[in-house]
Coordinates of C-alpha atoms and ligand atoms in Angstrom, one line a residue:
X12 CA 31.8 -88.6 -1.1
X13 CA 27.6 -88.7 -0.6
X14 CA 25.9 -86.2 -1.4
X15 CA 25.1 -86.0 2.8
X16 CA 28.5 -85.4 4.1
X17 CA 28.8 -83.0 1.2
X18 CA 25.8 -81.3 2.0
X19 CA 26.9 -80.9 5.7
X20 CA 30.3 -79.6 4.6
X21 CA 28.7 -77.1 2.8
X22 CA 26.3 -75.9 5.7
X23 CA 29.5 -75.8 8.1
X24 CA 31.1 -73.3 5.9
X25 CA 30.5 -70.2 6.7
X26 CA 29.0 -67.3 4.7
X27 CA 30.8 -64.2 4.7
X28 CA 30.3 -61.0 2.7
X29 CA 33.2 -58.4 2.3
X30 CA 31.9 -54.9 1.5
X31 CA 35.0 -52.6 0.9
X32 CA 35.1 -48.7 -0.1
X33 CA 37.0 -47.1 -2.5
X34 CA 40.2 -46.7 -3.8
X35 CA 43.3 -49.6 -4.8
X36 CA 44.4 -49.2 -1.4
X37 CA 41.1 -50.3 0.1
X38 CA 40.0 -53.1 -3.0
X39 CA 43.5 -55.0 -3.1
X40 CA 43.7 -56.2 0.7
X41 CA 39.8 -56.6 0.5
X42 CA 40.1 -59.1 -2.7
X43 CA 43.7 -60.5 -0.9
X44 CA 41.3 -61.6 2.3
X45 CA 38.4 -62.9 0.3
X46 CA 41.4 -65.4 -1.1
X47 CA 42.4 -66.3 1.8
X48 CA 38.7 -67.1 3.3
X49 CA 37.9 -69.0 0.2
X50 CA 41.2 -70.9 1.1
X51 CA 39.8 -71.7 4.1
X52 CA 36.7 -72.7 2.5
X53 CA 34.7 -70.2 3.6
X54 CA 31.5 -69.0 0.9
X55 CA 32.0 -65.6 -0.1
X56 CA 29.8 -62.9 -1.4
X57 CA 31.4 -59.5 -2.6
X58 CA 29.8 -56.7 -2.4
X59 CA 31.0 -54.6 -5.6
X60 CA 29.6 -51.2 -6.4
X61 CA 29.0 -49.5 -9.8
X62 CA 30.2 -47.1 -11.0
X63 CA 33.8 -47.4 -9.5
X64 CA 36.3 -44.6 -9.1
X65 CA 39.1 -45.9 -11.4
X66 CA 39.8 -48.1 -14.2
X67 CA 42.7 -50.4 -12.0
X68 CA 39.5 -51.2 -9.2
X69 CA 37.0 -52.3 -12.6
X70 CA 39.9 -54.3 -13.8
X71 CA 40.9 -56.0 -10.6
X72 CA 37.6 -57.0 -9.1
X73 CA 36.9 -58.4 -12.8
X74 CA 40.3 -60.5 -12.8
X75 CA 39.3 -61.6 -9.2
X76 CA 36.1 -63.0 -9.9
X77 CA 37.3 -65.0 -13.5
X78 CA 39.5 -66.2 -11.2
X79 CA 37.0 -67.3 -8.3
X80 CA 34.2 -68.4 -9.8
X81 CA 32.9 -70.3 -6.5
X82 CA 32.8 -66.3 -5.4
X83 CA 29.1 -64.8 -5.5
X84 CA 29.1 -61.5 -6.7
X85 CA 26.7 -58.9 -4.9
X86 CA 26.4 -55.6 -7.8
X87 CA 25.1 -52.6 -5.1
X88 CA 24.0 -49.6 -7.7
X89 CA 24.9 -46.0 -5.8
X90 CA 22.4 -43.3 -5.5
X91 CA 23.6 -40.2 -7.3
X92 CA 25.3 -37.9 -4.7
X93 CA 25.2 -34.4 -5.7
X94 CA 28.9 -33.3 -4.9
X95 CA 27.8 -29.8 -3.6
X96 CA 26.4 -31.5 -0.3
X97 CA 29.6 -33.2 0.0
X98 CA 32.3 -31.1 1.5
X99 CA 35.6 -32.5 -0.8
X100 CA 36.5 -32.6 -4.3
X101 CA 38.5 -35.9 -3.6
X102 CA 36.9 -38.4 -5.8
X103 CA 37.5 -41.2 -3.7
X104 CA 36.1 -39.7 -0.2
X105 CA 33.1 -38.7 -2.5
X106 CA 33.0 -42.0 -3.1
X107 CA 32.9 -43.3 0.3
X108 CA 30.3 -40.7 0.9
X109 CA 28.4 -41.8 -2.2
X110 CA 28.1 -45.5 -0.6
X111 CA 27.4 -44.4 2.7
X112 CA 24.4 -42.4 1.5
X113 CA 23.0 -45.9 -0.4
X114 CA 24.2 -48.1 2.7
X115 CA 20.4 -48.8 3.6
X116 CA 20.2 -50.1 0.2
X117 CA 22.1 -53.5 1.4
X118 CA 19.7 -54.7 3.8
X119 CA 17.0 -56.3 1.4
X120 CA 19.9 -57.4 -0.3
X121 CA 21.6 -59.1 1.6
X122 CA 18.7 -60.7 3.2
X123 CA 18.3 -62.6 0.3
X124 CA 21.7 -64.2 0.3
X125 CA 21.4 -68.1 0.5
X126 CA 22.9 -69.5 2.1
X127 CA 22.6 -67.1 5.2
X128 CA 25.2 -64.6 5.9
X129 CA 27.5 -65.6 9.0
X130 CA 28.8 -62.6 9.0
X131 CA 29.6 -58.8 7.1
X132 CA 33.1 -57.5 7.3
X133 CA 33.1 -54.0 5.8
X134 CA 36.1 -51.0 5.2
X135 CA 36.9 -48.4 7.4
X136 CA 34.9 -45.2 5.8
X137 CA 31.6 -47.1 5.9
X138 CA 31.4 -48.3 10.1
X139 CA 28.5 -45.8 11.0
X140 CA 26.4 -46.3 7.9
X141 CA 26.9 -50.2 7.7
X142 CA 25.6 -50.7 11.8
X143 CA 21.8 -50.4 11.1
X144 CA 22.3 -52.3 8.0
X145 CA 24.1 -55.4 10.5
X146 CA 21.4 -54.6 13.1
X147 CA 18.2 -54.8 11.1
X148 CA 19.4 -58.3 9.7
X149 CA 20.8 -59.4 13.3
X150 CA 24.5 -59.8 11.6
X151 CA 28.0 -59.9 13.4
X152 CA 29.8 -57.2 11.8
X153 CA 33.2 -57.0 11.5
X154 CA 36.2 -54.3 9.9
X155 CA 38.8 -54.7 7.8
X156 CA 41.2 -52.0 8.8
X157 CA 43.1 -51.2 5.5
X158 CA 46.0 -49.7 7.5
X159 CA 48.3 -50.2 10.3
X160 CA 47.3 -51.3 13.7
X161 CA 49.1 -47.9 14.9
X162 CA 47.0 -46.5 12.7
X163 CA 44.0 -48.2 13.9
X164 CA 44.8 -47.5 18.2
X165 CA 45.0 -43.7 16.7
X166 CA 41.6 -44.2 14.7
X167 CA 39.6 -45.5 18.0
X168 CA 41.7 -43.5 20.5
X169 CA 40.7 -40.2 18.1
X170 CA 37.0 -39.1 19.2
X171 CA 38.3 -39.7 23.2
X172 CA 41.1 -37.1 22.6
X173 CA 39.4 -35.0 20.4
X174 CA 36.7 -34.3 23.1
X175 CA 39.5 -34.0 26.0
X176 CA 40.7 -31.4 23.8
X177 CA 37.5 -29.3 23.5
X178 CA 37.0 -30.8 19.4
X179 CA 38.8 -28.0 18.9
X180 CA 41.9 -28.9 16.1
X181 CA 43.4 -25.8 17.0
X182 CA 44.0 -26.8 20.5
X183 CA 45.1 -30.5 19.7
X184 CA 48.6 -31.8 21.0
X185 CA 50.1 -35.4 20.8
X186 CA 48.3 -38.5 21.1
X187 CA 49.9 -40.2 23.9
X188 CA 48.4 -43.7 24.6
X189 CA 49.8 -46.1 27.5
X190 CA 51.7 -48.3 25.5
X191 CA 52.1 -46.7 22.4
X192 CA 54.9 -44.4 21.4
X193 CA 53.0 -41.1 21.3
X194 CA 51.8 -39.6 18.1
X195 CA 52.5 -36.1 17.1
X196 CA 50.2 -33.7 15.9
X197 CA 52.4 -33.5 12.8
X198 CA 51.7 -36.6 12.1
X199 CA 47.4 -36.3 12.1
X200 CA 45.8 -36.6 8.6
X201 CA 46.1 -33.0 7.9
X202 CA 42.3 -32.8 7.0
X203 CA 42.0 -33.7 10.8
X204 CA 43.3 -30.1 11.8
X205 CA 41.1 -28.3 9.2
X206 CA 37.3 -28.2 10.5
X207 CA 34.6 -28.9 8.2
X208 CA 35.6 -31.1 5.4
X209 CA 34.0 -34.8 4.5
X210 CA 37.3 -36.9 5.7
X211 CA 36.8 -35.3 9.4
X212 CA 33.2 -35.8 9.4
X213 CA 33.3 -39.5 8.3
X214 CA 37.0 -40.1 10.7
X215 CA 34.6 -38.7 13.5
X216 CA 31.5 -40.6 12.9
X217 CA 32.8 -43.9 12.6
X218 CA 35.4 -43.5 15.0
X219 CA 32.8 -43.4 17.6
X220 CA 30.8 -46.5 16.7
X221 CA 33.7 -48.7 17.1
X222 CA 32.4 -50.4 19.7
X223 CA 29.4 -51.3 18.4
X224 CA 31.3 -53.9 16.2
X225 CA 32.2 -57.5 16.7
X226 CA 35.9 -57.2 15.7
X227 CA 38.6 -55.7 13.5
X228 CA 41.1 -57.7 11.3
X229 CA 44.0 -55.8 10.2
X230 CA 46.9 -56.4 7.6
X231 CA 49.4 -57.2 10.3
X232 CA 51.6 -59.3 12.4
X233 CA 53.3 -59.0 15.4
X234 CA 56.6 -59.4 14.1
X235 CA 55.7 -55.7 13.1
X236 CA 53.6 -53.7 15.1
X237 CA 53.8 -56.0 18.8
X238 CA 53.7 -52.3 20.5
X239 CA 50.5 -51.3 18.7
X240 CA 48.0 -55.2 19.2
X241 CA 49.2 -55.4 22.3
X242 CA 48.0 -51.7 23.3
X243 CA 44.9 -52.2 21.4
X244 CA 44.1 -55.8 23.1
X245 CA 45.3 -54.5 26.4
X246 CA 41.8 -52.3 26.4
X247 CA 44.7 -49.3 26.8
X248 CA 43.2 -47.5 23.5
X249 CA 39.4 -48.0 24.5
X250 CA 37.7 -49.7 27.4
X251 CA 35.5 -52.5 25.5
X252 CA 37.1 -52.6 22.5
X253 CA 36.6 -55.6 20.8
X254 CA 39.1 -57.9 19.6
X255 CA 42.0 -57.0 17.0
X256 CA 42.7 -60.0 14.8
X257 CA 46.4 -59.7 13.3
X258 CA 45.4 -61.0 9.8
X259 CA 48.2 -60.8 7.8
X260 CA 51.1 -60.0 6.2
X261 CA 48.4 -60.8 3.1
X262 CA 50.6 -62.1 0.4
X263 CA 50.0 -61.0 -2.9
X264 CA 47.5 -63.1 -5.3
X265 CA 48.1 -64.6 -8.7
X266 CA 44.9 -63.2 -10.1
X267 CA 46.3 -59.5 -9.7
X268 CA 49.3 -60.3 -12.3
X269 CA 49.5 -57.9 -14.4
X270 CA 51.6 -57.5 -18.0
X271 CA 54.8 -55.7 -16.7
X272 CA 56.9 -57.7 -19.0
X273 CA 59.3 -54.9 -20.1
X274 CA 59.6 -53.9 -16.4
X275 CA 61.0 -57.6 -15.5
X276 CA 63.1 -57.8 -18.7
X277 CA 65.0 -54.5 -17.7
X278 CA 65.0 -56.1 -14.1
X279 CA 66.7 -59.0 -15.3
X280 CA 69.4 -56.9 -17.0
X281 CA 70.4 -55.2 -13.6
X282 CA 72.5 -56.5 -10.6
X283 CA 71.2 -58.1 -7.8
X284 CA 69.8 -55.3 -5.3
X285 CA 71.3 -52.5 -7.4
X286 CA 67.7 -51.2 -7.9
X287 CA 65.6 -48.5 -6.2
X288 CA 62.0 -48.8 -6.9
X289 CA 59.9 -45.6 -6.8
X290 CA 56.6 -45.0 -6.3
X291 CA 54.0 -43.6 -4.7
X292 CA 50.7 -45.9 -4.7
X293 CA 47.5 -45.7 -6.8
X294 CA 46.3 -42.0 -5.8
X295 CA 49.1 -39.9 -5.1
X296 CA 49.7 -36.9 -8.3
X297 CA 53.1 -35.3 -7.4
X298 CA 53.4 -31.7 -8.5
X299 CA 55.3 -31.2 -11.7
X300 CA 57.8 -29.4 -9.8
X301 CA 58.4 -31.9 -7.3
X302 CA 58.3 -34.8 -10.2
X303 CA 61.2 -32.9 -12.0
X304 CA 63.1 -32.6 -8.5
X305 CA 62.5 -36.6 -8.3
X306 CA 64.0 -37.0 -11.5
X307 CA 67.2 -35.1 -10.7
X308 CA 67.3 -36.8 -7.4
X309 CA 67.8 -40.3 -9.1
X310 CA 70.2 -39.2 -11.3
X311 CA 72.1 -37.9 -8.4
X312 CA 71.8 -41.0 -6.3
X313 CA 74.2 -42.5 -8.8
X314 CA 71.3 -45.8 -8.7
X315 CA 70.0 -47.5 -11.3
X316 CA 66.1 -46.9 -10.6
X317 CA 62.9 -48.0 -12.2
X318 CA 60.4 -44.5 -11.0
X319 CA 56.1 -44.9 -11.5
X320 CA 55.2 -41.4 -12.4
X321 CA 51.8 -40.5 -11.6
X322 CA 50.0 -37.4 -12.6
X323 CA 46.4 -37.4 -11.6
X324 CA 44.9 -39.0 -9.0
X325 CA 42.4 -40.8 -11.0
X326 CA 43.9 -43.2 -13.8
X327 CA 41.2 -42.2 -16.1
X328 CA 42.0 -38.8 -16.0
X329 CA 45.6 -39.5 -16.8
X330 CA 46.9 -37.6 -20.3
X331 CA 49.6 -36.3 -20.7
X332 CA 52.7 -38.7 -21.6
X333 CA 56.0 -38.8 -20.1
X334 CA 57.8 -36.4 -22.7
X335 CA 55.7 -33.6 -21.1
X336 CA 55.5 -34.6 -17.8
X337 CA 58.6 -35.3 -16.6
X338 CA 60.4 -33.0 -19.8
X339 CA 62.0 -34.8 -22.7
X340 CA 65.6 -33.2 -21.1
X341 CA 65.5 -34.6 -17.9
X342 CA 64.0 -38.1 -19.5
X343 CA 67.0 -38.3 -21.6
X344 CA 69.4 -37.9 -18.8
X345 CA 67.9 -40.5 -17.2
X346 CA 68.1 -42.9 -19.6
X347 CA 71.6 -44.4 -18.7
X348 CA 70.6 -45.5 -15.2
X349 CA 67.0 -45.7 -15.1
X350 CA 63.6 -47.1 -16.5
X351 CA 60.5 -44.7 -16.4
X352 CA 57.2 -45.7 -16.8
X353 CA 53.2 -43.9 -16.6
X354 CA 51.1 -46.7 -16.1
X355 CA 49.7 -49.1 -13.8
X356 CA 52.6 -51.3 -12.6
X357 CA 52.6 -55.4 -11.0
X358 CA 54.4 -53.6 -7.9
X359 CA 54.3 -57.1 -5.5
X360 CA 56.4 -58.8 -8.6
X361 CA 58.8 -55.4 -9.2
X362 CA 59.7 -55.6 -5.1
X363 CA 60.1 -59.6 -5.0
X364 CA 62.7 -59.3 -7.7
X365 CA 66.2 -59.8 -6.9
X366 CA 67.6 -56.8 -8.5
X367 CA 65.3 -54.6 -6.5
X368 CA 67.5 -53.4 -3.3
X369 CA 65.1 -50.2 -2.1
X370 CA 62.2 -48.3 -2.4
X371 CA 61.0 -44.9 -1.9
X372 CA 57.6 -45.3 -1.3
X373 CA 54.7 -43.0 0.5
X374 CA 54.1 -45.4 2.4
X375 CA 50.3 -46.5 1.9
X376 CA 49.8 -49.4 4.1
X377 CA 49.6 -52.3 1.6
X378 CA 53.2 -51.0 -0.1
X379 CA 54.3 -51.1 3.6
X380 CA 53.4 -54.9 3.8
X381 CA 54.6 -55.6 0.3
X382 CA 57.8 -54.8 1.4
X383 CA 58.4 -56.6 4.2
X384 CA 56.7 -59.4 2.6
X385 CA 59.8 -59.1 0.2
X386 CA 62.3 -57.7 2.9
X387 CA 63.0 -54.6 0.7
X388 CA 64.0 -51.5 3.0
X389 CA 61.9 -48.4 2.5
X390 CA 62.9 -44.5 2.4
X391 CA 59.6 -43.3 3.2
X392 CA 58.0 -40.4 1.9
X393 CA 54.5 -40.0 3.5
X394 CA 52.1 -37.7 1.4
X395 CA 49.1 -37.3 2.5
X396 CA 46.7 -39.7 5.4
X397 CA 47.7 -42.0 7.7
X398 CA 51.2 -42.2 5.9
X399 CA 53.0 -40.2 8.4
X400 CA 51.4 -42.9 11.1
X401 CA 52.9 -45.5 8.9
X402 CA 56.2 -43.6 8.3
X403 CA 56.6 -43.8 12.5
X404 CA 56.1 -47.2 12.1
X405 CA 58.3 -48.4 9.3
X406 CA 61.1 -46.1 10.7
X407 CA 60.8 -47.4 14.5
X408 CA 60.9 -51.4 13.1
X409 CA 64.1 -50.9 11.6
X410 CA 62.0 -51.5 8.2
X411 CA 63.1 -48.1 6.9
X412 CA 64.2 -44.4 6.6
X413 CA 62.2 -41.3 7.1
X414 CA 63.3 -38.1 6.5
X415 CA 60.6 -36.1 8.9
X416 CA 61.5 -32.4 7.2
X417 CA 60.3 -33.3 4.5
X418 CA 56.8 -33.0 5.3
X419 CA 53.4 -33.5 3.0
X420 CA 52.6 -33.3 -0.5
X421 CA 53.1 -29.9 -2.1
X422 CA 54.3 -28.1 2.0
X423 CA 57.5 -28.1 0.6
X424 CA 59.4 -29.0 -2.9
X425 CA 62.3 -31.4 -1.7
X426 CA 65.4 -30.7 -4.0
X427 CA 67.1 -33.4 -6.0
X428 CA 70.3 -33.4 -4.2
X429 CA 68.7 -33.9 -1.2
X430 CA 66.8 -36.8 -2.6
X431 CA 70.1 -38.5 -4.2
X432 CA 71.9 -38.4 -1.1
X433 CA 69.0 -40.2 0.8
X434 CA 68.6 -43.0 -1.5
X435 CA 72.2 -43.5 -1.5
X436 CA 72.3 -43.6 2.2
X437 CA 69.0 -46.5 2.0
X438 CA 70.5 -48.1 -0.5
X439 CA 73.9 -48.1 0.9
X440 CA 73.2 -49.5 4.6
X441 CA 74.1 -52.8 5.0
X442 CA 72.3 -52.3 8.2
X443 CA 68.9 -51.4 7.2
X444 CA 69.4 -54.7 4.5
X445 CA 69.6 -57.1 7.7
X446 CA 66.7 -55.3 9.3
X447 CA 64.5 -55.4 6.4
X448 CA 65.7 -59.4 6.0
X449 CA 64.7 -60.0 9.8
X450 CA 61.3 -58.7 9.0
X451 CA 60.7 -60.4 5.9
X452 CA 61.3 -63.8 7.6
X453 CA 58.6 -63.0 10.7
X454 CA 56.6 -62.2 7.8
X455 CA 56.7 -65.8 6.6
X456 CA 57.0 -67.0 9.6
X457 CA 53.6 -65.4 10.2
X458 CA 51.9 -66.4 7.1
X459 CA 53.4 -70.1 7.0
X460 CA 52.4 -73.8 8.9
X461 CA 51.8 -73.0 12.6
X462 CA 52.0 -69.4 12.2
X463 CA 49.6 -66.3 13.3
X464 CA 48.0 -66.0 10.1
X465 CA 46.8 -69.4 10.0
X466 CA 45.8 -69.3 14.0
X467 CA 43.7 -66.2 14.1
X468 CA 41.6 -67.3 10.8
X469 CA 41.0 -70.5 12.7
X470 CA 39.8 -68.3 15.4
X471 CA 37.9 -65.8 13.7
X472 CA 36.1 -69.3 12.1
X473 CA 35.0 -70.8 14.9
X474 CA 33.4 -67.7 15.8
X475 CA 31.3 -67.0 12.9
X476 CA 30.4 -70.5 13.0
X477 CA 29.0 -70.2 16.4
X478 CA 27.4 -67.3 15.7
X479 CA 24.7 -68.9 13.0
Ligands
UDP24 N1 50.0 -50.6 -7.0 C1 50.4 -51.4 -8.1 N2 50.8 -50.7 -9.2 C2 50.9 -49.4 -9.3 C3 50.4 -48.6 -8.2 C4 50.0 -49.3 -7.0 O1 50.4 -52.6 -8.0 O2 51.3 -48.9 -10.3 C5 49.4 -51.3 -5.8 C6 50.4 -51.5 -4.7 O3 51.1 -52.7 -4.8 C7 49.4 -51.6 -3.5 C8 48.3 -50.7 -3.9 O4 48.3 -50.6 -5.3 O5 49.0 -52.9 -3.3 C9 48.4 -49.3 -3.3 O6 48.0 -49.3 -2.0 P1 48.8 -48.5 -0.9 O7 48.1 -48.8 0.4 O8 50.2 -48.8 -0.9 O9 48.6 -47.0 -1.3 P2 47.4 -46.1 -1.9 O10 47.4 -46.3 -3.4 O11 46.1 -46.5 -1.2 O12 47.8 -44.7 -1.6
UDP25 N1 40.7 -43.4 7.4 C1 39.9 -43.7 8.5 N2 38.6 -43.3 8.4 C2 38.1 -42.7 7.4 C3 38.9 -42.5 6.3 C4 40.2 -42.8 6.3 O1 40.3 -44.2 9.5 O2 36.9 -42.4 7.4 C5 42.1 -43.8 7.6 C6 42.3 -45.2 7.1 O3 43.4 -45.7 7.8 C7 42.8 -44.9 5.7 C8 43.6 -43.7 5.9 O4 42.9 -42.9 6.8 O5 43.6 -46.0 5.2 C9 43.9 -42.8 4.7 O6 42.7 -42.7 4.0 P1 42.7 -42.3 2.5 O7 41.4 -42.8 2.0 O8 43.2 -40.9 2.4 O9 43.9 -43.1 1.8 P2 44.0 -44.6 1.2 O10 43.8 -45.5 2.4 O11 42.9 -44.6 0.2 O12 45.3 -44.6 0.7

């Protein structure tokens, strides 16, 4: 090839820098979409900031980048945030806070990307403080929504129906949308009915700056969430609102592979979809009470399970073992049925094996994709978030099971029995098994030749291109 036509490759690929938060949750579909841009040769820049909140985010943007070496990496030091100012004792919000407060920080820094930037695309906690940054350097910015799309109409539609209510949490009812089945209040982020705390503030401020963006990309496909694009496209959510690119299903990446050999091995050892998987993402500590109640719930169930324990919400803080966690009693009994483990698990490879036949997951958005990716049905467990908003979903696409009395983290402690019979009743519906497959194949149909995915990044392409 000569060196022009190269060169004029390269200036036709556009520049695009990927900012996201904090938290597994936010990091993994960020990284996921910077491998598909690069794919698409695209030139990316990734914004990472220092310190992070946990171990698994310094491990996986370190794996990502040995593995993308054509990736430019952008380090953004945080300003100290003195916690007191803050408002939440949730590491990961303060965290969100902490880079909202050093957003003005980006804008010498970025201007001295070369080649130019095309475009920013940053994570949902970080829309009001990333504007003035995209302004000042004339920059289409864009969002990558880390949930749902239902999630997302709720997220815009919030600030309209908050004010028709008179901002007043006490007074809130349903969210009813055209289009949309309506939300309940039961279903809000609980932090959204308690005044004064950082999640509000930050769900507030950015939810009213959405249309001050160019576009959101979001984790989805029709196949899933028709209802919810279509409301949001429709203008039915907010009058103006700019375009909702369906993005995904992303499909989990090589370079997040982790060592869960012994997991596997045990896998291997177990009949085909005889297996429920349990877990509850990267953030979620269960109360020892309601761990134990787990524990006695999968012995119940009669399945053979392989349960992720988690007992802080930070990894690092993580200290106890098993033994004392779960009680050496209960983690003898479950020896004959079940593999335990307290450590950071390769959960896309654990759901796409064959022996896996359910999961009981809390349904953070990217486990929600993981699944259908892999056609594995889901009793969902929402804890805390947008999970309940993600619960409605998975239940209403015939993806899942949701058992709405159970409520949030820590409302109530949901007994063992109950739990066993549930997972039998998931694991034992032939029904839900053809539902979950029919959702697994949109999902490739989706991501393979001539599908959404494929269309929509052609899309969003030609408009950053035009945009230089
Ligand atoms: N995850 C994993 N191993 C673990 C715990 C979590 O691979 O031991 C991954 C999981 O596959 C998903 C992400 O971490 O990609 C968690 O994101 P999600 O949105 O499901 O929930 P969150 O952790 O944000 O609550
Ligand atoms: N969220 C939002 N705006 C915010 C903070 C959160 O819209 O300022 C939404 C977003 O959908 C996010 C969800 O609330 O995924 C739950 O947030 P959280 O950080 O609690 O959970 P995570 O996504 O880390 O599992």
């Amino acid at each position: 090839m000569s060196v022009r036509v190269a060169t004029a490759m390269q200036s036709d690929q556009p520049h695009i820098a990927l900012l996201p938060s904090a938290g597994m949750g936010h990091l993994t579909p960020f990284l996921r979409l910077a491998t598909l841009l690069v794919r698409r040769h695209c030139r990316v820049t990734l914004i990472t900031t220092h310190p992070t909140v946990s171990l698994s985010e310094s491990r996986l943007v370190s794996r990502f980048l040995s593995a993308f070496p054509q990736v430019t990496q952008l380090p953004f030091h945080l300003l100290p945030l003195d916690p007191s100012t803050a408002n939440s004792t949730d590491p990961f919000y303060l965290q969100f806070e902490t880079i909202r407060r050093s957003a003005h920080l980006l804008s010498p820094l970025l201007a001295t990307l070369s080649p130019p930037l095309h475009a920013l695309i940053s994570d949902v906690s970080l829309i009001s403080s990333v504007i003035p940054v995209a302004e000042t350097l004339h920059l289409p910015n864009y969002l990558l929504f880390t949930s749902s799309a239902r999630m997302f109409a709720f997220f815009s539609y919030f600030p309209t129906f908050a004010s028709k209510s008179g901002d007043d949490p006490a007074t809130f009812g349903d969210v009813k949308i055209p289009g949309l089945t309506p939300i309940p209040r039961s279903s809000f982020p609980p932090l959204l009915l308690i005044p004064d705390n950082l999640f509000g503030k930050i769900f507030r401020e950015d939810g009213c700056e959405v249309n001050k963006l160019n576009g959101f990309l979001v984790n989805t496909f029709e196949g899933l969430e028709a209802e919810s694009l279509e409301t949001l496209n429709g203008g039915k959510v907010l009058k103006g609102l700019p375009s909702v690119f369906p993005v995904g299903p992303f499909p989990p990446c090589e370079f997040e592979r982790g060592d869960c050999g012994d997991q596997l091995k045990w896998l291997d050892e177990q009949p085909a979809g005889s297996v429920v998987y349990v877990s509850f993402g990267s953030r979620t500590a269960m109360s020892r009470d309601q761990i134990r109640e787990v524990g006695d719930g999968l012995i119940k169930s009669g399945c053979r399970f392989l349960w992720v324990v988690k007992d802080k919400k930070v990894d690092k803080e993580e200290e106890e073992g098993l033994d004392e966690v779960v009680g050496l009693e209960l983690m003898e009994r479950m020896k004959a049925k079940g593999l335990v483990v307290k450590k950071w698990v390769d959960q896309p490879q654990i759901l796409g094996h064959s022996s896996v036949g359910g999961f009981v997951s809390h349904c953070g958005w990217n486990s929600v994709i993981e699944a259908a990716w892999h056609g594995v049905p889901i009793l969902a467990w929402p804890q805390i978030g947008d999970q309940k908003i993600n619960a409605e979903l998975v239940e209403a696409s015939g993806l899942g099971i949701w058992v709405t009395s159970w409520g949030w983290a820590e409302e109530v402690v949901v007994k063992g029995d109950e739990i066993g019979e549930r997972i039998r009743e998931m694991m034992g519906s032939e029904l839900l098994r053809g539902q979950a497959a029919r959702i697994r194949e949109e999902a490739r149909k989706a991501f393979g030749d001539g599908g959404s995915v494929g269309i929509t990044f052609k899309q969003l392409i030609e408009e950053w291109k035009a945009s230089n």
